[in-house]
mmCIF file of C-alpha atoms and ligand atoms in Angstrom:
data_model
loop_
_atom_site.group_PDB
_atom_site.id
_atom_site.type_symbol
_atom_site.label_atom_id
_atom_site.label_comp_id
_atom_site.label_asym_id
_atom_site.label_seq_id
_atom_site.Cartn_x
_atom_site.Cartn_y
_atom_site.Cartn_z
ATOM 1 C CA MET A 1 91.659 118.257 58.476
ATOM 2 C CA ASP A 2 92.777 116.066 55.603
ATOM 3 C CA ASN A 3 95.156 113.212 56.167
ATOM 4 C CA LYS A 4 98.256 115.191 55.306
ATOM 5 C CA ASP A 5 97.472 117.714 58.055
ATOM 6 C CA MET A 6 97.492 114.978 60.666
ATOM 7 C CA ILE A 7 100.991 113.787 59.805
ATOM 8 C CA PRO A 8 103.703 115.552 61.813
ATOM 9 C CA ALA A 9 105.992 117.726 59.718
ATOM 10 C CA ILE A 10 108.920 115.748 61.053
ATOM 11 C CA GLU A 11 107.352 112.659 59.403
ATOM 12 C CA GLY A 12 106.829 114.429 56.081
ATOM 13 C CA GLY A 13 103.490 116.163 56.808
ATOM 14 C CA LYS A 14 102.673 119.850 56.517
ATOM 15 C CA PRO A 15 103.721 122.047 59.494
ATOM 16 C CA VAL A 16 100.892 123.780 61.391
ATOM 17 C CA ARG A 17 102.430 127.121 60.479
ATOM 18 C CA GLU A 18 104.984 128.556 58.077
ATOM 19 C CA VAL A 19 106.488 131.273 60.277
ATOM 20 C CA ARG A 20 108.528 130.082 63.215
ATOM 21 C CA ILE A 21 107.640 131.227 66.734
ATOM 22 C CA ASP A 22 109.993 131.148 69.691
ATOM 23 C CA TYR A 23 109.120 130.285 73.277
ATOM 24 C CA GLY A 24 109.710 133.858 74.472
ATOM 25 C CA ARG A 25 110.255 137.297 73.031
ATOM 26 C CA GLN A 26 110.598 140.894 74.213
ATOM 27 C CA TRP A 27 108.234 143.670 73.115
ATOM 28 C CA ILE A 28 109.939 147.010 72.550
ATOM 29 C CA ASN A 29 107.795 149.826 71.122
ATOM 30 C CA GLN A 30 108.395 153.387 69.866
ATOM 31 C CA ASP A 31 107.822 154.896 73.344
ATOM 32 C CA ASP A 32 110.578 152.663 74.742
ATOM 33 C CA ILE A 33 112.947 153.722 71.975
ATOM 34 C CA ALA A 34 112.146 157.427 72.478
ATOM 35 C CA GLU A 35 112.829 157.179 76.224
ATOM 36 C CA VAL A 36 116.217 155.548 75.633
ATOM 37 C CA ALA A 37 117.127 158.160 73.014
ATOM 38 C CA LYS A 38 116.210 161.001 75.395
ATOM 39 C CA THR A 39 118.481 159.575 78.076
ATOM 40 C CA LEU A 40 121.348 159.075 75.639
ATOM 41 C CA GLU A 41 121.248 162.825 74.937
ATOM 42 C CA SER A 42 121.189 163.762 78.636
ATOM 43 C CA ASP A 43 124.070 164.421 81.048
ATOM 44 C CA PHE A 44 123.983 161.027 82.701
ATOM 45 C CA ILE A 45 124.295 157.754 80.892
ATOM 46 C CA THR A 46 125.381 155.496 83.719
ATOM 47 C CA CYS A 47 123.655 155.317 87.156
ATOM 48 C CA GLY A 48 121.772 158.668 87.253
ATOM 49 C CA PRO A 49 118.265 160.128 87.678
ATOM 50 C CA LYS A 50 116.534 157.396 85.653
ATOM 51 C CA VAL A 51 117.929 154.700 87.946
ATOM 52 C CA ASP A 52 116.593 156.699 90.938
ATOM 53 C CA GLU A 53 113.213 157.065 89.264
ATOM 54 C CA LEU A 54 113.086 153.349 88.466
ATOM 55 C CA GLU A 55 113.963 152.371 92.016
ATOM 56 C CA HIS A 56 111.121 154.536 93.324
ATOM 57 C CA ARG A 57 108.689 153.159 90.795
ATOM 58 C CA LEU A 58 109.595 149.548 91.608
ATOM 59 C CA GLN A 59 109.137 150.313 95.307
ATOM 60 C CA GLU A 60 105.747 151.792 94.511
ATOM 61 C CA TYR A 61 104.737 148.902 92.255
ATOM 62 C CA THR A 62 105.782 146.114 94.615
ATOM 63 C CA GLY A 63 105.329 147.755 98.008
ATOM 64 C CA ALA A 64 108.949 147.017 98.959
ATOM 65 C CA LYS A 65 110.711 149.634 101.073
ATOM 66 C CA HIS A 66 113.933 149.536 99.042
ATOM 67 C CA ALA A 67 114.764 148.601 95.455
ATOM 68 C CA ILE A 68 118.377 148.510 94.288
ATOM 69 C CA MET A 69 118.881 148.217 90.534
ATOM 70 C CA CYS A 70 121.744 146.010 89.319
ATOM 71 C CA CYS A 71 123.333 145.068 86.010
ATOM 72 C CA ASN A 72 121.562 141.675 85.969
ATOM 73 C CA CYS A 73 119.748 139.248 88.270
ATOM 74 C CA THR A 74 122.843 137.099 88.778
ATOM 75 C CA ALA A 75 124.558 140.146 90.316
ATOM 76 C CA ALA A 76 121.386 140.860 92.322
ATOM 77 C CA LEU A 77 121.448 137.307 93.717
ATOM 78 C CA HIS A 78 125.137 137.640 94.567
ATOM 79 C CA LEU A 79 124.474 140.873 96.458
ATOM 80 C CA ALA A 80 121.446 139.311 98.183
ATOM 81 C CA ALA A 81 123.555 136.363 99.353
ATOM 82 C CA LEU A 82 126.166 138.780 100.723
ATOM 83 C CA ALA A 83 123.496 140.898 102.431
ATOM 84 C CA ALA A 84 122.124 137.678 103.950
ATOM 85 C CA GLY A 85 125.568 137.164 105.461
ATOM 86 C CA ILE A 86 126.432 133.996 103.515
ATOM 87 C CA GLY A 87 130.084 133.125 103.981
ATOM 88 C CA PRO A 88 132.458 130.150 103.803
ATOM 89 C CA GLY A 89 130.858 126.940 105.037
ATOM 90 C CA ASP A 90 127.301 128.281 105.138
ATOM 91 C CA GLU A 91 124.635 126.163 103.496
ATOM 92 C CA VAL A 92 121.952 127.636 101.259
ATOM 93 C CA ILE A 93 118.927 125.549 100.331
ATOM 94 C CA THR A 94 117.468 125.958 96.846
ATOM 95 C CA THR A 95 115.658 124.049 94.099
ATOM 96 C CA PRO A 96 117.349 122.114 91.294
ATOM 97 C CA LEU A 97 114.605 123.114 88.795
ATOM 98 C CA THR A 98 115.979 126.567 88.144
ATOM 99 C CA PHE A 99 118.526 128.526 86.212
ATOM 100 C CA MET A 100 121.932 127.852 87.719
ATOM 101 C CA ALA A 101 122.332 131.423 89.038
ATOM 102 C CA SER A 102 119.915 130.642 91.916
ATOM 103 C CA ALA A 103 122.480 128.190 93.303
ATOM 104 C CA ASN A 104 125.668 129.842 92.085
ATOM 105 C CA CYS A 105 125.071 132.872 94.324
ATOM 106 C CA ALA A 106 125.931 130.702 97.351
ATOM 107 C CA LEU A 107 129.162 129.537 95.702
ATOM 108 C CA TYR A 108 130.226 133.132 94.974
ATOM 109 C CA CYS A 109 130.281 133.737 98.738
ATOM 110 C CA GLY A 110 132.081 130.514 99.623
ATOM 111 C CA GLY A 111 128.805 128.932 100.701
ATOM 112 C CA LYS A 112 127.400 125.569 99.764
ATOM 113 C CA PRO A 113 124.205 125.093 97.730
ATOM 114 C CA VAL A 114 121.994 122.277 99.017
ATOM 115 C CA PHE A 115 119.162 121.062 96.806
ATOM 116 C CA ALA A 116 115.684 120.405 98.169
ATOM 117 C CA ASP A 117 113.245 118.499 95.994
ATOM 118 C CA VAL A 118 110.171 119.978 94.302
ATOM 119 C CA ASP A 119 106.452 119.348 94.524
ATOM 120 C CA ILE A 120 105.253 116.920 91.831
ATOM 121 C CA ASN A 121 102.237 119.087 90.961
ATOM 122 C CA THR A 122 103.419 122.707 91.215
ATOM 123 C CA TYR A 123 107.115 122.016 90.442
ATOM 124 C CA ASN A 124 108.065 124.580 93.116
ATOM 125 C CA ILE A 125 110.411 123.794 96.009
ATOM 126 C CA ASP A 126 108.713 121.447 98.501
ATOM 127 C CA PRO A 127 108.688 122.809 102.086
ATOM 128 C CA LYS A 128 108.840 119.251 103.453
ATOM 129 C CA SER A 129 112.070 118.683 101.574
ATOM 130 C CA ILE A 130 113.477 122.014 102.851
ATOM 131 C CA ARG A 131 112.921 120.781 106.406
ATOM 132 C CA GLU A 132 114.776 117.552 105.666
ATOM 133 C CA LYS A 133 117.797 119.398 104.282
ATOM 134 C CA ILE A 134 118.275 121.849 107.170
ATOM 135 C CA THR A 135 121.475 121.424 109.225
ATOM 136 C CA GLU A 136 123.313 123.553 111.822
ATOM 137 C CA LYS A 137 125.062 125.239 108.908
ATOM 138 C CA THR A 138 121.960 126.317 106.981
ATOM 139 C CA LYS A 139 121.819 130.094 106.679
ATOM 140 C CA ALA A 140 119.327 130.887 103.916
ATOM 141 C CA VAL A 141 116.723 129.557 101.509
ATOM 142 C CA VAL A 142 116.631 130.703 97.884
ATOM 143 C CA ALA A 143 113.033 130.014 96.818
ATOM 144 C CA VAL A 144 112.405 130.316 93.089
ATOM 145 C CA ASP A 145 108.955 131.242 91.774
ATOM 146 C CA TYR A 146 109.231 128.714 88.982
ATOM 147 C CA THR A 147 107.314 129.793 85.830
ATOM 148 C CA GLY A 148 106.053 132.835 87.818
ATOM 149 C CA GLN A 149 103.925 130.964 90.340
ATOM 150 C CA CYS A 150 104.720 131.888 93.959
ATOM 151 C CA CYS A 151 106.152 129.198 96.224
ATOM 152 C CA ASP A 152 104.312 128.053 99.342
ATOM 153 C CA PHE A 153 105.528 131.107 101.240
ATOM 154 C CA ASP A 154 103.404 130.724 104.366
ATOM 155 C CA GLU A 155 105.100 127.407 105.026
ATOM 156 C CA ILE A 156 108.561 128.514 103.888
ATOM 157 C CA ARG A 157 108.380 131.649 106.067
ATOM 158 C CA LYS A 158 107.444 129.495 109.041
ATOM 159 C CA ILE A 159 110.433 127.212 108.435
ATOM 160 C CA CYS A 160 112.770 130.209 108.050
ATOM 161 C CA ASP A 161 111.504 131.768 111.283
ATOM 162 C CA GLU A 162 111.849 128.515 113.220
ATOM 163 C CA HIS A 163 115.450 128.026 112.074
ATOM 164 C CA ASN A 164 116.540 131.643 111.848
ATOM 165 C CA LEU A 165 117.121 131.533 108.098
ATOM 166 C CA ILE A 166 117.083 134.397 105.619
ATOM 167 C CA LEU A 167 114.466 134.030 102.883
ATOM 168 C CA ILE A 168 115.710 135.067 99.445
ATOM 169 C CA GLU A 169 113.085 134.965 96.698
ATOM 170 C CA ASP A 170 114.474 134.444 93.208
ATOM 171 C CA ALA A 171 111.656 136.233 91.416
ATOM 172 C CA ALA A 172 113.287 136.267 87.979
ATOM 173 C CA HIS A 173 110.036 134.764 86.626
ATOM 174 C CA SER A 174 107.463 136.409 88.847
ATOM 175 C CA ILE A 175 107.417 140.196 88.618
ATOM 176 C CA GLY A 176 103.721 141.174 88.650
ATOM 177 C CA SER A 177 102.603 138.091 90.607
ATOM 178 C CA SER A 178 101.146 138.388 94.130
ATOM 179 C CA TYR A 179 100.916 136.031 97.042
ATOM 180 C CA ASN A 180 97.751 135.874 99.130
ATOM 181 C CA GLY A 181 98.549 133.524 101.965
ATOM 182 C CA LYS A 182 97.316 133.303 105.535
ATOM 183 C CA VAL A 183 100.460 134.944 106.939
ATOM 184 C CA LEU A 184 102.265 136.590 104.041
ATOM 185 C CA ASN A 185 100.496 138.819 101.577
ATOM 186 C CA GLY A 186 101.322 141.240 98.839
ATOM 187 C CA LYS A 187 103.000 141.708 95.504
ATOM 188 C CA VAL A 188 106.175 139.761 94.820
ATOM 189 C CA GLY A 189 109.007 141.922 96.139
ATOM 190 C CA SER A 190 107.221 143.023 99.291
ATOM 191 C CA TYR A 191 107.409 140.066 101.673
ATOM 192 C CA ALA A 192 110.667 138.056 101.412
ATOM 193 C CA ASP A 193 113.779 139.272 103.244
ATOM 194 C CA LEU A 194 115.361 139.810 99.839
ATOM 195 C CA THR A 195 113.746 139.505 96.396
ATOM 196 C CA CYS A 196 115.627 139.439 93.081
ATOM 197 C CA PHE A 197 114.221 140.328 89.650
ATOM 198 C CA SER A 198 115.663 139.781 86.184
ATOM 199 C CA PHE A 199 115.136 142.013 83.176
ATOM 200 C CA HIS A 200 116.735 139.758 80.566
ATOM 201 C CA PRO A 201 114.877 139.853 77.197
ATOM 202 C CA VAL A 202 112.980 136.586 77.761
ATOM 203 C CA LYS A 203 111.663 137.811 81.131
ATOM 204 C CA THR A 204 108.385 139.713 81.579
ATOM 205 C CA ILE A 205 109.857 143.215 81.125
ATOM 206 C CA THR A 206 113.354 143.912 79.869
ATOM 207 C CA CYS A 207 116.189 146.379 79.471
ATOM 208 C CA GLY A 208 118.585 144.009 77.679
ATOM 209 C CA GLU A 209 120.486 143.017 80.808
ATOM 210 C CA GLY A 210 119.218 144.114 84.187
ATOM 211 C CA GLY A 211 118.268 143.073 87.675
ATOM 212 C CA ALA A 212 117.076 144.404 91.005
ATOM 213 C CA VAL A 213 117.171 143.395 94.628
ATOM 214 C CA LEU A 214 114.350 144.474 96.925
ATOM 215 C CA THR A 215 114.152 144.462 100.696
ATOM 216 C CA ASN A 216 112.261 146.059 103.583
ATOM 217 C CA ASN A 217 115.383 145.933 105.773
ATOM 218 C CA ASP A 218 117.233 149.291 106.052
ATOM 219 C CA GLU A 219 120.580 147.767 107.081
ATOM 220 C CA MET A 220 120.531 145.291 104.223
ATOM 221 C CA ALA A 221 119.576 148.030 101.767
ATOM 222 C CA LYS A 222 122.543 150.138 102.872
ATOM 223 C CA LYS A 223 124.917 147.205 102.447
ATOM 224 C CA LEU A 224 123.432 146.296 99.043
ATOM 225 C CA ARG A 225 123.935 149.850 97.759
ATOM 226 C CA MET A 226 127.487 149.939 98.955
ATOM 227 C CA LEU A 227 128.380 146.502 97.551
ATOM 228 C CA ARG A 228 126.845 147.442 94.188
ATOM 229 C CA SER A 229 129.437 150.157 93.776
ATOM 230 C CA HIS A 230 132.857 148.952 94.986
ATOM 231 C CA GLY A 231 132.029 149.165 98.696
ATOM 232 C CA MET A 232 132.796 152.857 98.661
ATOM 233 C CA GLU A 233 131.312 155.790 100.558
ATOM 234 C CA ARG A 234 131.451 159.332 99.176
ATOM 235 C CA ASN A 235 129.691 161.137 102.011
ATOM 236 C CA HIS A 236 132.390 162.378 104.408
ATOM 237 C CA ASP A 237 129.915 162.380 107.297
ATOM 238 C CA LEU A 238 129.596 158.603 106.944
ATOM 239 C CA PHE A 239 133.303 157.746 106.850
ATOM 240 C CA ILE A 240 134.375 155.067 109.292
ATOM 241 C CA GLU A 241 137.895 156.409 109.798
ATOM 242 C CA GLU A 242 139.301 159.857 110.646
ATOM 243 C CA CYS A 243 140.796 161.619 107.643
ATOM 244 C CA ASP A 244 144.294 163.049 108.017
ATOM 245 C CA GLU A 245 145.193 166.198 106.057
ATOM 246 C CA ASN A 246 146.218 164.082 103.045
ATOM 247 C CA LEU A 247 142.676 162.776 102.646
ATOM 248 C CA GLU A 248 140.594 165.798 103.500
ATOM 249 C CA GLY A 249 139.791 166.822 99.915
ATOM 250 C CA ILE A 250 136.453 166.297 98.236
ATOM 251 C CA TRP A 251 138.205 163.844 95.911
ATOM 252 C CA TYR A 252 138.455 161.251 98.641
ATOM 253 C CA TYR A 253 136.023 158.367 98.879
ATOM 254 C CA GLU A 254 136.452 155.653 101.419
ATOM 255 C CA GLN A 255 136.349 151.956 100.551
ATOM 256 C CA GLN A 256 134.648 150.337 103.511
ATOM 257 C CA MET A 257 134.157 146.795 102.217
ATOM 258 C CA LEU A 258 135.031 144.721 99.161
ATOM 259 C CA GLY A 259 132.360 145.562 96.620
ATOM 260 C CA PHE A 260 131.772 145.269 92.890
ATOM 261 C CA ASN A 261 130.609 147.295 89.948
ATOM 262 C CA TYR A 262 127.100 145.892 89.513
ATOM 263 C CA ARG A 263 125.464 149.190 88.505
ATOM 264 C CA MET A 264 122.754 149.642 85.867
ATOM 265 C CA THR A 265 123.090 152.335 83.185
ATOM 266 C CA ASP A 266 120.615 155.210 82.986
ATOM 267 C CA PHE A 267 119.546 154.370 79.435
ATOM 268 C CA GLN A 268 118.658 150.852 80.536
ATOM 269 C CA ALA A 269 116.682 152.344 83.428
ATOM 270 C CA ALA A 270 114.877 154.618 80.943
ATOM 271 C CA LEU A 271 113.904 151.576 78.896
ATOM 272 C CA LEU A 272 112.706 149.740 81.980
ATOM 273 C CA CYS A 273 110.671 152.732 83.257
ATOM 274 C CA SER A 274 108.929 152.747 79.896
ATOM 275 C CA GLN A 275 108.409 148.951 79.993
ATOM 276 C CA LEU A 276 107.026 149.249 83.519
ATOM 277 C CA ASN A 277 104.208 151.418 82.103
ATOM 278 C CA ARG A 278 103.034 148.346 80.194
ATOM 279 C CA LEU A 279 103.749 145.671 82.824
ATOM 280 C CA ASP A 280 100.106 145.310 83.867
ATOM 281 C CA SER A 281 98.937 144.944 80.286
ATOM 282 C CA PHE A 282 101.693 142.370 79.626
ATOM 283 C CA VAL A 283 100.586 140.446 82.704
ATOM 284 C CA ALA A 284 96.942 140.559 81.609
ATOM 285 C CA ARG A 285 97.789 139.216 78.140
ATOM 286 C CA ARG A 286 99.971 136.446 79.622
ATOM 287 C CA LYS A 287 97.045 135.435 81.841
ATOM 288 C CA GLU A 288 94.705 135.268 78.837
ATOM 289 C CA ILE A 289 97.076 132.999 76.951
ATOM 290 C CA VAL A 290 97.626 130.779 80.003
ATOM 291 C CA ALA A 291 93.844 130.429 80.449
ATOM 292 C CA ARG A 292 93.497 129.394 76.820
ATOM 293 C CA TYR A 293 96.311 126.825 77.101
ATOM 294 C CA ASN A 294 94.901 125.446 80.375
ATOM 295 C CA GLU A 295 91.519 125.039 78.746
ATOM 296 C CA ALA A 296 92.993 123.313 75.693
ATOM 297 C CA PHE A 297 95.205 120.897 77.608
ATOM 298 C CA LYS A 298 93.255 120.092 80.760
ATOM 299 C CA ASP A 299 91.592 117.008 79.294
ATOM 300 C CA LEU A 300 94.255 116.101 76.759
ATOM 301 C CA ASP A 301 95.401 112.604 77.626
ATOM 302 C CA GLY A 302 99.206 112.507 77.402
ATOM 303 C CA ILE A 303 99.754 116.079 78.636
ATOM 304 C CA ILE A 304 100.029 117.054 82.307
ATOM 305 C CA VAL A 305 99.210 120.665 83.186
ATOM 306 C CA GLN A 306 101.128 122.455 85.972
ATOM 307 C CA LYS A 307 98.967 122.794 89.077
ATOM 308 C CA GLU A 308 98.042 126.321 90.109
ATOM 309 C CA ILE A 309 97.767 127.131 93.805
ATOM 310 C CA PRO A 310 94.985 129.527 94.869
ATOM 311 C CA GLU A 311 97.413 131.630 96.984
ATOM 312 C CA SER A 312 99.325 132.750 93.916
ATOM 313 C CA ASP A 313 97.876 135.349 91.575
ATOM 314 C CA THR A 314 100.338 134.428 88.879
ATOM 315 C CA SER A 315 101.918 136.415 86.120
ATOM 316 C CA ARG A 316 103.158 133.413 84.203
ATOM 317 C CA HIS A 317 106.596 133.786 82.654
ATOM 318 C CA LEU A 318 106.735 130.253 81.217
ATOM 319 C CA TYR A 319 104.062 127.791 80.194
ATOM 320 C CA MET A 320 105.172 124.255 80.770
ATOM 321 C CA ILE A 321 103.595 121.211 79.226
ATOM 322 C CA ARG A 322 104.634 117.922 80.815
ATOM 323 C CA LEU A 323 104.449 114.808 78.670
ATOM 324 C CA ASP A 324 102.962 111.753 80.290
ATOM 325 C CA LEU A 325 105.454 109.428 78.633
ATOM 326 C CA SER A 326 103.522 106.335 79.722
ATOM 327 C CA LYS A 327 100.799 107.427 77.284
ATOM 328 C CA LEU A 328 103.032 108.337 74.353
ATOM 329 C CA LYS A 329 105.209 106.253 72.082
ATOM 330 C CA CYS A 330 107.855 108.950 71.686
ATOM 331 C CA THR A 331 110.608 110.426 73.825
ATOM 332 C CA ARG A 332 110.596 114.016 75.062
ATOM 333 C CA LYS A 333 113.376 114.760 72.604
ATOM 334 C CA GLN A 334 111.326 113.407 69.679
ATOM 335 C CA PHE A 335 108.296 115.445 70.743
ATOM 336 C CA PHE A 336 110.452 118.551 71.163
ATOM 337 C CA ASN A 337 112.012 118.119 67.706
ATOM 338 C CA ALA A 338 108.586 117.409 66.214
ATOM 339 C CA MET A 339 107.274 120.701 67.713
ATOM 340 C CA SER A 340 110.241 122.458 66.167
ATOM 341 C CA ALA A 341 109.390 120.922 62.767
ATOM 342 C CA GLU A 342 105.861 122.348 63.170
ATOM 343 C CA ASN A 343 107.639 125.729 63.476
ATOM 344 C CA VAL A 344 106.883 126.070 67.174
ATOM 345 C CA GLN A 345 110.180 126.411 69.004
ATOM 346 C CA CYS A 346 110.055 125.105 72.567
ATOM 347 C CA GLN A 347 112.708 125.144 75.296
ATOM 348 C CA VAL A 348 113.341 123.018 78.366
ATOM 349 C CA HIS A 349 113.537 124.853 81.715
ATOM 350 C CA TYR A 350 115.674 123.459 83.271
ATOM 351 C CA VAL A 351 118.222 120.664 83.416
ATOM 352 C CA PRO A 352 118.537 120.013 87.190
ATOM 353 C CA VAL A 353 121.315 122.320 88.356
ATOM 354 C CA TYR A 354 123.264 119.597 90.161
ATOM 355 C CA TRP A 355 123.602 117.586 86.926
ATOM 356 C CA MET A 356 126.024 120.255 85.675
ATOM 357 C CA PRO A 357 129.686 119.206 85.655
ATOM 358 C CA VAL A 358 130.568 122.009 88.089
ATOM 359 C CA TYR A 359 128.159 120.570 90.656
ATOM 360 C CA ARG A 360 128.987 116.920 89.915
ATOM 361 C CA LYS A 361 132.633 117.739 90.679
ATOM 362 C CA MET A 362 131.509 118.953 94.095
ATOM 363 C CA GLY A 363 130.014 115.537 94.788
ATOM 364 C CA HIS A 364 126.404 115.970 93.657
ATOM 365 C CA LYS A 365 124.907 112.931 91.989
ATOM 366 C CA LYS A 366 121.987 112.039 89.750
ATOM 367 C CA GLY A 367 119.097 110.826 91.863
ATOM 368 C CA GLU A 368 119.547 113.489 94.546
ATOM 369 C CA CYS A 369 116.106 115.024 93.919
ATOM 370 C CA PRO A 370 113.997 112.298 92.284
ATOM 371 C CA VAL A 371 110.831 114.364 91.878
ATOM 372 C CA ALA A 372 112.671 117.206 90.129
ATOM 373 C CA GLU A 373 114.288 114.653 87.825
ATOM 374 C CA GLU A 374 110.934 113.108 87.017
ATOM 375 C CA VAL A 375 109.424 116.503 86.246
ATOM 376 C CA TYR A 376 112.463 117.405 84.141
ATOM 377 C CA SER A 377 112.116 114.241 82.039
ATOM 378 C CA GLY A 378 108.728 115.307 80.640
ATOM 379 C CA ILE A 379 108.636 119.103 80.500
ATOM 380 C CA MET A 380 108.975 121.662 77.771
ATOM 381 C CA SER A 381 108.073 125.350 77.643
ATOM 382 C CA ILE A 382 105.773 126.311 74.775
ATOM 383 C CA PRO A 383 105.587 129.887 73.451
ATOM 384 C CA LEU A 384 104.289 132.465 75.930
ATOM 385 C CA TYR A 385 104.714 136.208 75.484
ATOM 386 C CA PRO A 386 102.283 139.107 75.181
ATOM 387 C CA LYS A 387 102.935 139.788 71.518
ATOM 388 C CA LEU A 388 101.558 136.355 70.519
ATOM 389 C CA THR A 389 98.330 136.757 68.548
ATOM 390 C CA ASP A 390 95.276 134.593 69.191
ATOM 391 C CA ALA A 391 96.040 132.834 65.894
ATOM 392 C CA ASP A 392 99.605 132.073 67.083
ATOM 393 C CA VAL A 393 98.207 130.620 70.298
ATOM 394 C CA GLU A 394 95.787 128.418 68.340
ATOM 395 C CA ASP A 395 98.684 127.209 66.159
ATOM 396 C CA VAL A 396 100.646 126.183 69.254
ATOM 397 C CA ILE A 397 97.632 124.307 70.600
ATOM 398 C CA ALA A 398 97.070 122.658 67.213
ATOM 399 C CA ALA A 399 100.699 121.523 67.097
ATOM 400 C CA VAL A 400 100.552 119.994 70.582
ATOM 401 C CA LYS A 401 97.247 118.251 69.860
ATOM 402 C CA LYS A 402 98.433 116.968 66.497
ATOM 403 C CA LEU A 403 101.553 115.419 68.013
ATOM 404 C CA VAL A 404 99.756 113.974 71.038
ATOM 405 C CA ASN A 405 97.261 112.447 68.658
ATOM 406 C CA TRP A 406 99.975 110.982 66.484
ATOM 407 C CA TYR A 407 102.182 109.633 69.242
ATOM 408 C CA HIS A 408 99.426 108.432 71.585
ATOM 409 C CA ILE A 409 99.685 104.748 72.381
HETATM 410 C C1 PLP B 501 117.008 134.449 84.220
HETATM 411 C C2 PLP B 501 117.166 133.912 85.577
HETATM 412 C C3 PLP B 501 118.205 134.311 86.434
HETATM 413 C C4 PLP B 501 119.353 135.154 85.980
HETATM 414 O O1 PLP B 501 118.992 136.373 85.472
HETATM 415 P P1 PLP B 501 120.029 137.297 84.681
HETATM 416 O O2 PLP B 501 119.361 138.637 84.709
HETATM 417 O O3 PLP B 501 120.133 136.725 83.299
HETATM 418 O O4 PLP B 501 121.319 137.273 85.403
HETATM 419 C C5 PLP B 501 118.206 133.851 87.728
HETATM 420 N N1 PLP B 501 117.262 133.014 88.173
HETATM 421 C C6 PLP B 501 116.269 132.575 87.379
HETATM 422 C C7 PLP B 501 115.240 131.648 87.943
HETATM 423 C C8 PLP B 501 116.198 132.991 86.055
HETATM 424 O O5 PLP B 501 115.225 132.532 85.259
#
């Protein structure tokens, strides 16, 4: 390296690479496109045979008894909260280090999100903090597998059982991960009361916009299906009221509860079925990249690596570096902008949910979850997606090392 290569691009040096890379990116191939095209030429383009096929395949992949496809994960979380019986006044405990949808699902039902703090090493919700936040009104826990790593589910399950709480797993990051605890075991989707997936383009597999809710509970599955489609029943044998002669035609469908239109289209399901064929290879490539990053950063003074727990066999959705700001003479924002100048686009996941104006108006205040705030102050997500080449990965590592070197005290 000559001198010029050591100077950050933001300070007038040469960037580590010319072509910009983003922190996440989908991978659509010709097979995916062909599957979508086939469905577009078929009889069904909204909820049809491909959605059925996808639900079966997700059940098979995860081991869950039921999978209900939805238009996105936010809708899936809303339906899960309703299936959990959340209503006005009920409290739902979740983490602040998440996308806001994990908490918003309680608000949609008139419930109240309560934020438990996170573990300083794993950044996942801390079971000890869950215990502290439980009241008479607590009804459910929304545990988020942050970055794809499973939460401490043995402990969380125990807490839920002791207090009669429903466990909802926001698995937007963790499709393909498994949990191997002492009590709970299995692929993500198979062990929580309700598990929600996202298929947004930055997530592990995608169909543009999409989600799913999984459960082993037959009653909940029935309710989820009904709520997904207006709360209506078409099967006359399952009507809850007698039909008089005005309603006896096959045209009649009975609305039994207030539902929504949260359905997925069949061409999205076709895309996702095709993506599902490559899920295991995507997961394997993500693991390779994570191993390389871990190796590169484990002894790099100034960078803190997220702790991995042995119980989680993790399909990592995000790779977080955490700056040890006591070792660096820059702010997170300066480091972030300097990475961007090196043509490596990072992102920060996430601003603590209760810092948002909507939550502040409800009385939440800065300082509520000090560990989450401390983690937030140093983190950024560096590029992680299967299409990254080994050379791309080395460029990202070079950029981080160059900046740590430059800004180190
Ligand atoms: C992406 C995401 C969601 C929302 O998913 P959509 O499919 O975009 O609605 C919810 N929770 C977490 C943790 C997410 O990352």
